[in-house]
Amino acid sequence: MIRLYHIVKSYGDRDALRDVSLHVEKGEMIYVTGPSGAGKSTMLKLLYGAERPTSGKMLIGGADVSKMDNRQLPSLRRNMGVVFQDFKLLPHRTVGENVAMALEVIGAPTDSIRRRVPAVLNIVGLRGREEDKAGVLSGGEKQRVAIARAIVNDPAILLADEPTGNLDGAMAVEVMEILQAINLRGTTVVIATHDVGLMDRFPYRRLRFVDGKLVVGGIQPRSKA
Amino acid sequence: MNGALGRALRGLREHAYLAAVSAGVIAAALVLLGVYGLVVLNLEAVVSGWQQDVHVSAYFVATATAEETAAARSELAGRPEVLKVELVTAEQAAAWMKERMPEVEPMLAELGPTALPASLEITLKDGYTSPAAMDAFAASLQASGRFGEIDYGREWVERASGFLRTLKLLGAVLGTILVLAALFLVGNTIHLVVYARRDELEILRLVGATDGYILAPFVVEGALEGLVASAFALVILEVVHRGVLSRLHDAVPVTFDEGGLQFLPAGPLVALVLVGVMIGVLASWVAVQRFLARLA
Ligand SMILES: Nc1ncnc2c1ncn2[C@@H]1O[C@H](COP(=O)(O)OP(=O)(O)O)[C@@H](O)[C@H]1O
Ligand SMILES: [Mg+2]
C-alpha cells in the first residue's frame, strides 16, 4: 500500500528524513515512532501530500506521488483519512456538520450524507451526538469526531499524528481501540506516536526513527542488498 | 455548484461585518466613478451643443444699405460650405439688446437706430468647421470689403473640447487607480475573512476539497457584495443627481437641453454594476488563491 525508496526530506540544510526506505502492506497497522524531532510528523506529511520529498521515490496504492503537484492533492486525500493531536474540528459547528464536510467536498448526495454520518458516529461511539457543538465535547470525544470525519469516505489509509497526545490514559485507550477496530475492517492504519506504554498495550510493527533515520523496521532495498 | 451559494450565504452570516465593509468600499468607489461619469456626460452634452452651434457672425460696415445686406445674404447662401444664413438687421440687433440689457436703452436711443450694425449669422456645414476652414472662410468674407468685424467662437469651442478630452483621460487614469485601490482594500478585507476562516479552509483541503470547491463560495460572496454595493451606489448617485439638478436650476439658468441635467444612460449604469461585481469577484479570487497557495 505504501512504498518508500531512499526518501530524503530537507528543510534548508536540515535533514528531517534521511534515506528512508520502507513498505507498509495493505490492511496493516503500524507505528511510526521515535523521540521528538525524529521526523515522525514529516513522514506523515509526505504521505498525505503536505510536503514533497527532496529526493527518493514514494508510491501510495501503486501511484507515484513523489513529484505530485497540488492539483492531484484532492484525489490523494479523498482516499486517505488524517487525524491530528489537536483534532482540527470547527468548534462552532455541530458534530454532524464536522463529519459531513468530508462528504460534501466530494459532492455526496444529501441522502447519502444523512445515512453515512450517523453510521460512522456509531462506529466511534458517538451515536446520537450529531447535534452537539464540537466545541463542547471532551478531548476524547473530539478525537473520535475527527476519526469519524477521517473514515466517513471509507479511505484505504488512515494516518494519525500523535492521536492520543492530548488525551489522558482512559481516553487514549478508547481512541486506540477505535483505530484498531477500523484497521480490522481492512483500513491500513499508520500511527505516529512516542507513547511506548500504548504501543506495548496495542502491539503492532514499529518503524523507529532517530534523527531522521529509520533505525528499526525499514527494508533493505534491493539496490543495496 | 457544490452548494456554493448556500456556503456563501453561511459565510456572509458568519462575518457580516467584514462583508459590509467590503460592500461599502466597493460602493464608495462606484459612487466616485459614477459622479465622475455624470460630470463628463453633462459637460460633453454642453460642449457638443456648442459645437453644433458653431457659427460665424459677420457684422456689416455701418454704411451698408438694406439692398447690400440682402444681396450679401443671398450670395452667401449659395456658397457650398454654408448651411444657413440669417440676416439680423440693425433694428433687430437693437431690439435684442434692449430686451437683454434694458439699462443700455437710453444709450442706444441716443446713438440712433444704426448704433448696432446689421449682421449675418452664418452656420457652416459639418465638414467646414475645422479652425483652418473657418479661418479661410472668414478671410474670404473680409476680402469682400462689406464687413467690419467677423466673429467666430471656434477657438473657444476647440479649447472646451480639448479640456473635455483631458478630463476624460484624467478620468480614465484616476478611475483605474480608484478601481485598483478598491480591489486592494476589498482584497485585504477578504483576506481578513480568509484568515478568520483559515481552520475551515485547512480542514477542507485536508478532506480532499478542490481549490474550485473552496473558492466558489468566496467568489459568490464577492459577486453578491458587488451587487449590493452597486445597488447602493446607484441610489446614492440618483440622490446626488437630483440634489445637484435642483440646485443648478435655482442658481443659474444654464442652457442644458430640454432633459435638463442627464442621468447616466443604461450602458454606463450596467458597466458600473459590472465593475462592482468584478471588484468583488476578483478581490475574493486573489485573496483566496494567495491563501491556498501557502496552504499545504
Ligand atoms: N517546516 C519545517 N521547517 C524547518 N524544519 C522543520 C520543519 N518541519 C520539521 N522540521 C524539522 O524537522 C525535524 C523533524 O520534525 P518532525 O517531523 O516534526 O519531528 P517529530 O514529529 O518526530 O517530532 C525537526 O528537527 C524539525 O525541527
Ligand atoms: Mg510530530
Coordinates of C-alpha atoms and ligand atoms in Angstrom, one line a residue:
Chain A
M1 CA 0.0 0.0 0.0
I2 CA 2.8 2.4 0.9
R3 CA 6.3 2.1 -0.6
L4 CA 9.2 4.5 0.1
Y5 CA 12.6 4.3 -1.6
H6 CA 15.5 6.4 -0.4
I7 CA 13.3 9.2 0.7
V8 CA 15.2 12.4 1.8
K9 CA 13.4 15.4 3.1
S10 CA 15.4 18.6 3.9
Y11 CA 14.4 21.9 5.2
G12 CA 17.1 24.2 4.1
D13 CA 20.3 22.4 5.3
R14 CA 18.5 20.5 7.9
D15 CA 17.6 16.9 7.0
A16 CA 14.3 15.9 8.6
L17 CA 14.4 12.5 6.9
R18 CA 17.5 10.7 5.6
D19 CA 17.4 7.9 3.1
V20 CA 14.2 6.3 4.3
S21 CA 13.0 3.1 2.6
L22 CA 10.0 1.2 3.9
H23 CA 7.0 -0.8 2.9
V24 CA 3.6 -0.9 4.6
E25 CA 1.2 -3.6 3.4
K26 CA -2.5 -3.2 2.7
G27 CA -4.5 -3.8 5.9
E28 CA -1.5 -3.4 8.1
M29 CA -1.5 -1.3 11.3
I30 CA 1.9 0.2 12.1
Y31 CA 3.6 2.8 14.4
V32 CA 5.9 5.5 13.3
T33 CA 7.9 6.2 16.5
G34 CA 11.0 7.8 17.8
P35 CA 11.9 10.8 20.0
S36 CA 10.7 14.3 19.5
G37 CA 12.2 15.8 16.4
A38 CA 12.9 12.4 14.9
G39 CA 10.9 13.1 11.7
K40 CA 7.6 11.3 12.6
S41 CA 5.4 14.2 11.6
T42 CA 7.5 14.9 8.5
M43 CA 7.0 11.2 7.5
L44 CA 3.2 11.6 7.7
K45 CA 3.2 15.0 5.9
L46 CA 4.9 13.3 3.0
L47 CA 2.3 10.6 3.0
Y48 CA -0.7 13.0 2.9
G49 CA 1.0 15.3 0.4
A50 CA 1.5 18.4 2.6
E51 CA 5.2 18.2 1.7
R52 CA 7.1 16.7 -1.2
P53 CA 10.3 14.6 -0.7
T54 CA 13.5 16.3 -1.6
S55 CA 14.6 13.1 -3.2
G56 CA 13.6 9.5 -3.4
K57 CA 10.6 7.7 -4.7
M58 CA 7.2 7.2 -3.0
L59 CA 4.3 5.0 -4.1
I60 CA 0.9 5.1 -2.5
G61 CA -1.6 2.5 -3.6
G62 CA 0.7 1.9 -6.7
A63 CA 0.7 5.6 -7.7
D64 CA 4.0 7.6 -7.7
V65 CA 3.3 10.6 -5.6
S66 CA 6.9 11.8 -5.1
K67 CA 6.5 14.6 -7.6
M68 CA 2.8 15.1 -7.4
D69 CA 1.5 18.6 -8.0
N70 CA -1.1 20.3 -5.8
R71 CA -3.9 19.7 -8.3
Q72 CA -3.6 16.0 -7.5
L73 CA -3.9 16.5 -3.8
P74 CA -7.7 16.2 -3.6
S75 CA -7.7 12.8 -5.2
L76 CA -5.0 11.6 -2.9
R77 CA -6.8 12.9 0.2
R78 CA -10.2 11.5 -0.7
N79 CA -8.7 8.1 -0.4
M80 CA -7.0 8.8 2.9
G81 CA -8.1 10.0 6.3
V82 CA -5.9 12.1 8.6
V83 CA -6.1 12.7 12.3
F84 CA -4.1 15.1 14.4
Q85 CA -3.2 15.6 18.0
D86 CA -5.2 18.9 18.0
F87 CA -8.3 17.3 16.3
K88 CA -8.8 20.2 13.8
L89 CA -12.6 20.5 14.3
L90 CA -14.7 23.5 13.8
P91 CA -15.9 24.2 17.3
H92 CA -19.0 26.3 16.4
R93 CA -20.3 23.6 14.1
T94 CA -22.1 20.5 15.2
V95 CA -20.6 17.1 15.3
G96 CA -22.7 16.1 12.3
E97 CA -21.6 19.1 10.3
N98 CA -17.9 18.5 11.1
V99 CA -18.2 14.9 9.8
A100 CA -20.4 15.8 6.8
M101 CA -17.7 18.2 5.5
A102 CA -15.7 15.3 4.2
L103 CA -18.7 14.0 2.3
E104 CA -19.8 17.4 1.0
V105 CA -16.4 18.2 -0.7
I106 CA -16.7 15.0 -2.8
G107 CA -20.2 16.0 -3.8
A108 CA -22.0 13.2 -2.0
P109 CA -25.8 13.5 -2.3
T110 CA -27.7 14.7 0.8
D111 CA -29.5 11.5 1.5
S112 CA -26.2 9.5 1.5
I113 CA -24.7 12.1 3.9
R114 CA -27.7 11.7 6.1
R115 CA -27.2 7.9 6.1
R116 CA -23.4 7.9 6.4
V117 CA -22.9 10.4 9.2
P118 CA -24.9 8.6 11.9
A119 CA -23.4 5.2 10.8
V120 CA -19.8 6.4 11.2
L121 CA -20.6 8.2 14.5
N122 CA -21.9 4.8 15.7
I123 CA -18.5 3.3 14.9
V124 CA -16.7 5.8 17.0
G125 CA -19.2 5.5 19.9
L126 CA -20.9 8.9 19.4
R127 CA -24.3 7.7 18.3
G128 CA -26.9 10.4 18.8
R129 CA -24.5 13.2 19.3
E130 CA -24.8 14.8 15.8
E131 CA -26.4 18.0 17.1
D132 CA -23.9 18.8 19.8
K133 CA -21.5 21.6 19.1
A134 CA -18.0 20.1 18.6
G135 CA -16.5 22.8 20.9
V136 CA -18.3 21.5 24.0
L137 CA -17.0 17.9 23.7
S138 CA -14.3 16.3 25.8
G139 CA -10.9 15.7 24.2
G140 CA -11.6 12.1 23.7
E141 CA -14.9 12.8 22.1
K142 CA -13.3 15.4 19.8
Q143 CA -10.8 13.0 18.7
R144 CA -13.5 10.4 17.9
V145 CA -15.3 13.0 15.8
A146 CA -12.1 13.7 14.0
I147 CA -11.7 9.9 13.4
A148 CA -15.3 9.7 12.2
R149 CA -14.6 12.5 9.7
A150 CA -11.4 10.8 8.6
I151 CA -13.1 7.5 7.8
V152 CA -16.5 8.6 6.6
N153 CA -15.3 8.2 3.0
D154 CA -14.1 4.7 3.6
P155 CA -10.5 5.6 2.8
A156 CA -7.9 2.9 2.1
I157 CA -5.4 4.6 4.5
L158 CA -5.8 6.3 7.9
L159 CA -2.9 8.4 9.1
A160 CA -2.8 9.6 12.7
D161 CA -0.2 12.0 14.0
E162 CA 0.0 11.6 17.8
P163 CA -3.7 11.0 18.0
T164 CA -3.6 10.4 21.8
G165 CA -1.1 13.1 22.5
N166 CA -3.7 15.4 24.1
L167 CA -5.7 12.6 25.9
D168 CA -5.4 11.1 29.3
G169 CA -5.0 7.3 29.7
A170 CA -8.5 6.1 29.5
M171 CA -9.4 8.3 26.6
A172 CA -6.2 7.3 24.8
V173 CA -7.1 3.6 25.2
E174 CA -10.6 4.3 23.8
V175 CA -9.1 6.0 20.7
M176 CA -6.6 3.2 20.2
E177 CA -9.5 0.7 20.3
I178 CA -11.4 2.6 17.7
L179 CA -8.3 2.8 15.4
Q180 CA -7.8 -1.0 16.0
A181 CA -11.5 -1.6 15.0
I182 CA -11.1 0.5 11.9
N183 CA -8.0 -1.5 11.0
L184 CA -9.9 -4.7 11.5
R185 CA -12.3 -3.6 8.8
G186 CA -9.5 -3.5 6.4
T187 CA -8.1 0.0 6.5
T188 CA -4.4 0.5 6.6
V189 CA -3.5 2.5 9.7
V190 CA -0.3 4.5 10.3
I191 CA 0.1 6.0 13.8
A192 CA 2.9 8.4 14.7
T193 CA 3.4 8.2 18.5
H194 CA 6.2 8.2 21.1
D195 CA 3.9 6.7 23.7
V196 CA 5.7 3.4 24.5
G197 CA 3.1 2.3 27.0
L198 CA 0.4 2.5 24.4
M199 CA 2.5 0.6 21.8
D200 CA 3.1 -2.1 24.3
R201 CA -0.6 -2.4 25.1
F202 CA -1.5 -2.5 21.4
P203 CA 1.4 -4.3 19.8
Y204 CA 2.0 -3.7 16.1
R205 CA 5.0 -3.3 13.9
R206 CA 7.1 -0.3 14.8
L207 CA 9.1 1.9 12.4
R208 CA 11.5 3.7 14.7
F209 CA 13.1 6.9 13.6
V210 CA 16.0 8.7 15.3
D211 CA 17.2 12.0 13.9
G212 CA 15.6 11.4 10.5
K213 CA 17.0 7.9 10.1
L214 CA 14.8 4.8 10.1
V215 CA 16.7 2.7 12.6
V216 CA 14.2 -0.2 13.2
G217 CA 11.6 -1.7 10.8
G218 CA 12.8 -0.4 7.5
I219 CA 13.6 -2.5 4.4
Q220 CA 16.9 -3.2 2.8
P221 CA 16.0 -2.1 -0.7
R222 CA 17.2 -4.5 -3.4
S223 CA 19.6 -1.9 -4.7
K224 CA 21.6 -2.1 -1.5
A225 CA 21.2 -5.9 -0.9
Chain B
M1 CA -22.2 24.4 -7.9
N2 CA -21.4 22.2 -4.8
G3 CA -23.9 24.2 -2.8
A4 CA -21.6 27.3 -3.3
L5 CA -24.5 29.7 -2.9
G6 CA -25.5 28.1 0.4
R7 CA -22.0 28.1 1.7
A8 CA -21.6 31.7 0.5
L9 CA -24.7 32.8 2.5
R10 CA -23.5 31.0 5.5
G11 CA -20.1 32.8 5.1
L12 CA -21.9 36.1 4.8
R13 CA -23.8 35.4 8.0
E14 CA -20.7 34.3 9.9
H15 CA -18.7 37.5 9.0
A16 CA -21.5 40.0 8.2
Y17 CA -19.4 42.9 9.4
L18 CA -16.4 42.3 7.1
A19 CA -18.8 41.6 4.2
A20 CA -20.5 45.0 4.9
V21 CA -17.1 46.7 4.9
S22 CA -16.2 45.1 1.5
A23 CA -19.6 46.2 0.0
G24 CA -19.1 49.7 1.5
V25 CA -15.7 50.1 -0.1
I26 CA -17.0 48.9 -3.5
A27 CA -20.0 51.3 -3.2
A28 CA -17.7 54.2 -2.4
A29 CA -15.6 53.5 -5.5
L30 CA -18.7 53.2 -7.7
V31 CA -20.2 56.4 -6.4
L32 CA -16.9 58.3 -7.2
L33 CA -16.8 56.7 -10.7
G34 CA -20.5 57.5 -11.2
V35 CA -20.2 61.1 -10.1
Y36 CA -17.3 61.5 -12.4
G37 CA -19.3 59.9 -15.3
L38 CA -22.2 62.3 -14.6
V39 CA -19.9 65.3 -14.8
V40 CA -18.2 64.2 -18.0
L41 CA -21.5 63.2 -19.6
N42 CA -23.1 66.5 -18.9
L43 CA -20.1 68.6 -19.9
E44 CA -20.0 66.6 -23.1
A45 CA -23.6 67.4 -23.8
V46 CA -22.9 71.1 -23.3
V47 CA -19.8 71.2 -25.4
S48 CA -21.4 69.2 -28.2
G49 CA -24.2 71.7 -28.1
W50 CA -21.7 74.5 -28.6
Q51 CA -20.0 72.5 -31.4
Q52 CA -23.3 72.3 -33.3
D53 CA -23.7 75.9 -32.6
V54 CA -20.6 77.0 -34.3
H55 CA -21.4 79.9 -36.5
V56 CA -19.8 83.0 -37.9
S57 CA -21.2 86.4 -37.1
A58 CA -20.3 88.8 -39.8
Y59 CA -21.0 92.5 -39.0
F60 CA -21.7 94.8 -41.9
V61 CA -19.9 98.1 -42.1
A62 CA -22.1 101.0 -40.9
T63 CA -22.7 102.3 -44.5
A64 CA -24.2 99.1 -45.8
T65 CA -27.6 99.5 -47.3
A66 CA -30.5 97.1 -47.0
E67 CA -30.0 96.1 -50.6
E68 CA -26.4 95.4 -50.0
T69 CA -27.1 93.3 -46.9
A70 CA -29.8 91.3 -48.7
A71 CA -27.5 90.7 -51.7
A72 CA -24.7 89.6 -49.5
R73 CA -27.1 87.2 -47.7
S74 CA -28.3 85.5 -50.9
E75 CA -24.8 85.3 -52.3
L76 CA -23.5 83.6 -49.1
A77 CA -26.5 81.3 -49.1
G78 CA -25.3 79.9 -52.4
R79 CA -21.8 79.0 -51.2
P80 CA -21.2 75.3 -50.7
E81 CA -19.8 75.5 -47.2
V82 CA -22.8 77.4 -45.9
L83 CA -25.7 75.6 -44.3
K84 CA -27.8 78.5 -43.2
V85 CA -27.6 82.3 -43.3
E86 CA -29.7 84.6 -41.3
L87 CA -29.9 88.3 -41.5
V88 CA -30.0 90.3 -38.3
T89 CA -30.9 93.9 -39.2
A90 CA -29.7 96.8 -37.1
E91 CA -33.2 97.2 -35.7
Q92 CA -33.4 93.6 -34.7
A93 CA -30.0 93.8 -33.1
A94 CA -31.1 96.9 -31.1
A95 CA -34.3 95.2 -30.0
W96 CA -32.4 92.1 -28.9
M97 CA -30.1 94.3 -26.9
K98 CA -32.9 96.2 -25.3
E99 CA -34.5 93.0 -24.2
R100 CA -31.4 91.6 -22.8
M101 CA -29.9 94.7 -21.2
P102 CA -32.7 97.2 -20.6
E103 CA -30.2 99.5 -18.8
V104 CA -28.4 100.4 -22.1
E105 CA -31.6 101.6 -23.7
P106 CA -31.0 105.3 -23.2
M107 CA -27.6 105.0 -24.7
L108 CA -28.9 103.1 -27.8
A109 CA -31.6 105.8 -28.2
E110 CA -29.0 108.5 -28.2
L111 CA -26.9 106.7 -30.8
G112 CA -29.8 106.3 -33.1
P113 CA -31.2 103.2 -35.0
T114 CA -27.8 102.3 -36.5
A115 CA -25.9 102.1 -33.3
L116 CA -25.6 98.4 -33.7
P117 CA -24.5 97.1 -37.1
A118 CA -26.6 94.6 -39.1
S119 CA -25.0 91.2 -39.3
L120 CA -25.2 87.8 -40.9
E121 CA -25.4 84.8 -38.7
I122 CA -23.8 82.0 -40.8
T123 CA -24.0 78.4 -39.9
L124 CA -21.4 76.2 -41.7
K125 CA -21.8 72.7 -42.9
D126 CA -20.2 69.9 -40.8
G127 CA -17.1 69.4 -43.0
Y128 CA -16.2 73.2 -42.9
T129 CA -15.9 73.8 -39.2
S130 CA -12.2 73.0 -38.6
P131 CA -10.3 76.0 -37.4
A132 CA -8.4 76.2 -40.7
A133 CA -11.5 76.1 -42.8
M134 CA -13.2 78.7 -40.7
D135 CA -10.2 81.0 -40.9
A136 CA -10.2 80.7 -44.7
F137 CA -14.0 81.4 -44.8
A138 CA -13.6 84.4 -42.5
A139 CA -10.7 85.7 -44.7
S140 CA -12.9 85.4 -47.8
L141 CA -15.6 87.4 -46.1
Q142 CA -13.1 90.0 -45.1
A143 CA -11.8 90.3 -48.6
S144 CA -15.3 91.2 -49.9
G145 CA -14.9 94.6 -48.0
R146 CA -18.5 94.6 -46.9
F147 CA -17.9 93.6 -43.4
G148 CA -16.3 95.2 -40.4
E149 CA -15.8 92.7 -37.7
I150 CA -16.1 88.9 -38.1
D151 CA -16.6 86.7 -35.1
Y152 CA -16.4 83.0 -34.7
G153 CA -16.1 81.1 -31.4
R154 CA -14.3 78.2 -33.0
E155 CA -11.2 78.6 -30.9
W156 CA -13.1 78.7 -27.7
V157 CA -15.1 75.5 -28.6
E158 CA -11.8 73.8 -29.6
R159 CA -10.4 74.7 -26.2
A160 CA -13.5 73.4 -24.4
S161 CA -13.4 70.1 -26.2
G162 CA -9.7 69.9 -25.6
F163 CA -10.4 70.4 -21.9
L164 CA -13.0 67.7 -22.1
R165 CA -10.6 65.3 -23.7
T166 CA -8.1 66.0 -21.0
L167 CA -10.8 65.5 -18.4
K168 CA -11.7 62.1 -19.9
L169 CA -8.1 61.0 -20.0
L170 CA -7.6 62.1 -16.4
G171 CA -10.8 60.3 -15.5
A172 CA -9.5 57.1 -17.2
V173 CA -6.3 57.3 -15.2
L174 CA -8.0 58.2 -11.9
G175 CA -10.7 55.7 -12.5
T176 CA -8.1 52.9 -13.0
I177 CA -6.3 54.0 -9.8
L178 CA -9.7 54.1 -8.0
V179 CA -10.6 50.6 -9.1
L180 CA -7.2 49.2 -8.2
A181 CA -7.4 50.9 -4.8
A182 CA -10.8 49.4 -4.3
L183 CA -9.5 46.0 -5.4
F184 CA -6.7 46.3 -2.9
L185 CA -8.9 47.4 0.0
V186 CA -11.5 44.8 -0.7
G187 CA -8.8 42.2 -1.2
N188 CA -7.4 43.0 2.2
T189 CA -10.8 42.8 3.8
I190 CA -11.5 39.4 2.2
H191 CA -8.0 38.4 3.3
L192 CA -9.2 39.0 6.9
V193 CA -12.2 36.9 6.2
V194 CA -10.0 34.1 4.8
Y195 CA -7.7 34.4 7.8
A196 CA -10.6 34.2 10.2
R197 CA -11.7 31.0 8.4
R198 CA -8.3 29.5 7.9
D199 CA -9.1 26.5 10.1
E200 CA -12.1 25.7 7.9
L201 CA -10.1 26.1 4.7
E202 CA -7.3 23.9 6.1
I203 CA -9.8 21.2 7.0
L204 CA -11.4 21.4 3.6
R205 CA -8.1 20.9 2.0
L206 CA -7.4 18.0 4.3
V207 CA -10.5 16.2 3.4
G208 CA -9.9 16.5 -0.3
A209 CA -11.7 19.7 -1.4
T210 CA -10.5 21.0 -4.7
D211 CA -9.4 24.6 -4.9
G212 CA -12.5 25.3 -7.0
Y213 CA -14.8 24.0 -4.2
I214 CA -13.0 26.2 -1.7
L215 CA -13.0 29.3 -4.0
A216 CA -16.6 29.0 -5.2
P217 CA -18.4 30.4 -2.2
F218 CA -15.9 33.2 -1.8
V219 CA -16.4 34.2 -5.4
V220 CA -20.2 34.1 -5.0
E221 CA -19.9 36.2 -1.8
G222 CA -17.7 38.7 -3.7
A223 CA -20.3 38.9 -6.5
L224 CA -23.1 39.4 -4.0
E225 CA -21.2 42.1 -2.2
G226 CA -20.6 43.8 -5.6
L227 CA -24.3 43.6 -6.5
V228 CA -25.4 45.1 -3.1
A229 CA -22.7 47.7 -3.4
S230 CA -23.8 48.7 -7.0
A231 CA -27.5 49.0 -5.9
F232 CA -26.5 51.1 -3.0
A233 CA -24.2 53.3 -5.2
L234 CA -27.0 53.8 -7.8
V235 CA -29.3 55.1 -5.2
I236 CA -26.7 57.5 -3.9
L237 CA -25.9 58.7 -7.4
E238 CA -29.6 59.3 -8.1
V239 CA -29.9 61.3 -4.9
V240 CA -26.8 63.3 -5.8
H241 CA -28.1 63.9 -9.3
R242 CA -31.4 65.2 -8.1
G243 CA -29.8 67.4 -5.5
V244 CA -27.4 69.0 -7.9
L245 CA -30.1 69.3 -10.6
S246 CA -32.4 71.3 -8.3
R247 CA -29.6 73.4 -7.0
L248 CA -28.4 74.2 -10.5
H249 CA -31.9 75.2 -11.6
D250 CA -32.1 77.6 -8.7
A251 CA -28.6 79.1 -9.2
V252 CA -28.1 79.6 -13.0
P253 CA -30.3 79.1 -16.0
V254 CA -27.6 77.2 -17.8
T255 CA -28.5 76.1 -21.2
F256 CA -28.9 72.4 -20.7
D257 CA -31.2 70.7 -23.2
E258 CA -34.8 70.0 -22.6
G259 CA -34.0 67.0 -20.5
G260 CA -32.0 69.1 -18.1
L261 CA -29.0 67.5 -16.3
Q262 CA -28.8 64.0 -17.7
F263 CA -28.5 60.8 -15.5
L264 CA -26.2 58.0 -16.7
P265 CA -27.8 56.1 -19.5
A266 CA -28.3 52.3 -19.4
G267 CA -24.9 51.4 -20.8
P268 CA -22.7 53.1 -18.2
L269 CA -25.1 52.0 -15.5
V270 CA -24.7 48.4 -16.4
A271 CA -21.0 48.9 -16.7
L272 CA -21.0 50.4 -13.2
V273 CA -22.7 47.3 -11.8
L274 CA -20.3 45.0 -13.7
V275 CA -17.3 46.9 -12.3
G276 CA -18.8 46.5 -8.8
V277 CA -19.3 42.7 -9.3
M278 CA -15.9 42.5 -10.9
I279 CA -14.2 44.1 -7.9
G280 CA -15.9 41.8 -5.5
V281 CA -15.2 38.6 -7.5
L282 CA -11.6 39.5 -8.4
A283 CA -10.6 40.6 -4.9
S284 CA -12.1 37.4 -3.4
W285 CA -10.4 35.2 -6.0
V286 CA -7.0 36.7 -5.5
A287 CA -7.2 36.7 -1.7
V288 CA -8.3 33.1 -1.5
Q289 CA -5.8 31.9 -4.2
R290 CA -3.0 33.6 -2.3
F291 CA -4.0 31.9 0.9
L292 CA -4.4 28.5 -0.8
A293 CA -1.0 28.7 -2.4
R294 CA 0.5 28.8 1.0
L295 CA -1.7 26.1 2.4
A296 CA -0.3 22.5 2.2
Ligands
LIG1 N1 8.6 23.2 8.2 C1 9.8 23.0 8.7 N2 10.9 23.8 8.5 C2 12.0 23.5 9.1 N3 12.3 22.5 9.8 C3 11.3 21.6 10.1 C4 10.0 21.8 9.5 N4 9.2 20.8 9.9 C5 10.0 20.0 10.6 N5 11.3 20.5 10.7 C6 12.4 19.8 11.4 O1 12.5 18.5 11.0 C7 12.8 17.6 12.1 C8 11.7 16.6 12.2 O2 10.5 17.2 12.7 P1 9.2 16.4 12.9 O3 8.9 15.6 11.7 O4 8.1 17.4 13.3 O5 9.5 15.5 14.2 P2 8.6 14.7 15.1 O6 7.2 14.7 14.6 O7 9.2 13.3 15.1 O8 8.7 15.3 16.5 C9 12.9 18.5 13.3 O9 14.3 18.8 13.5 C10 12.2 19.8 12.9 O10 12.7 20.9 13.5
MG2 MG 5.4 15.5 15.4

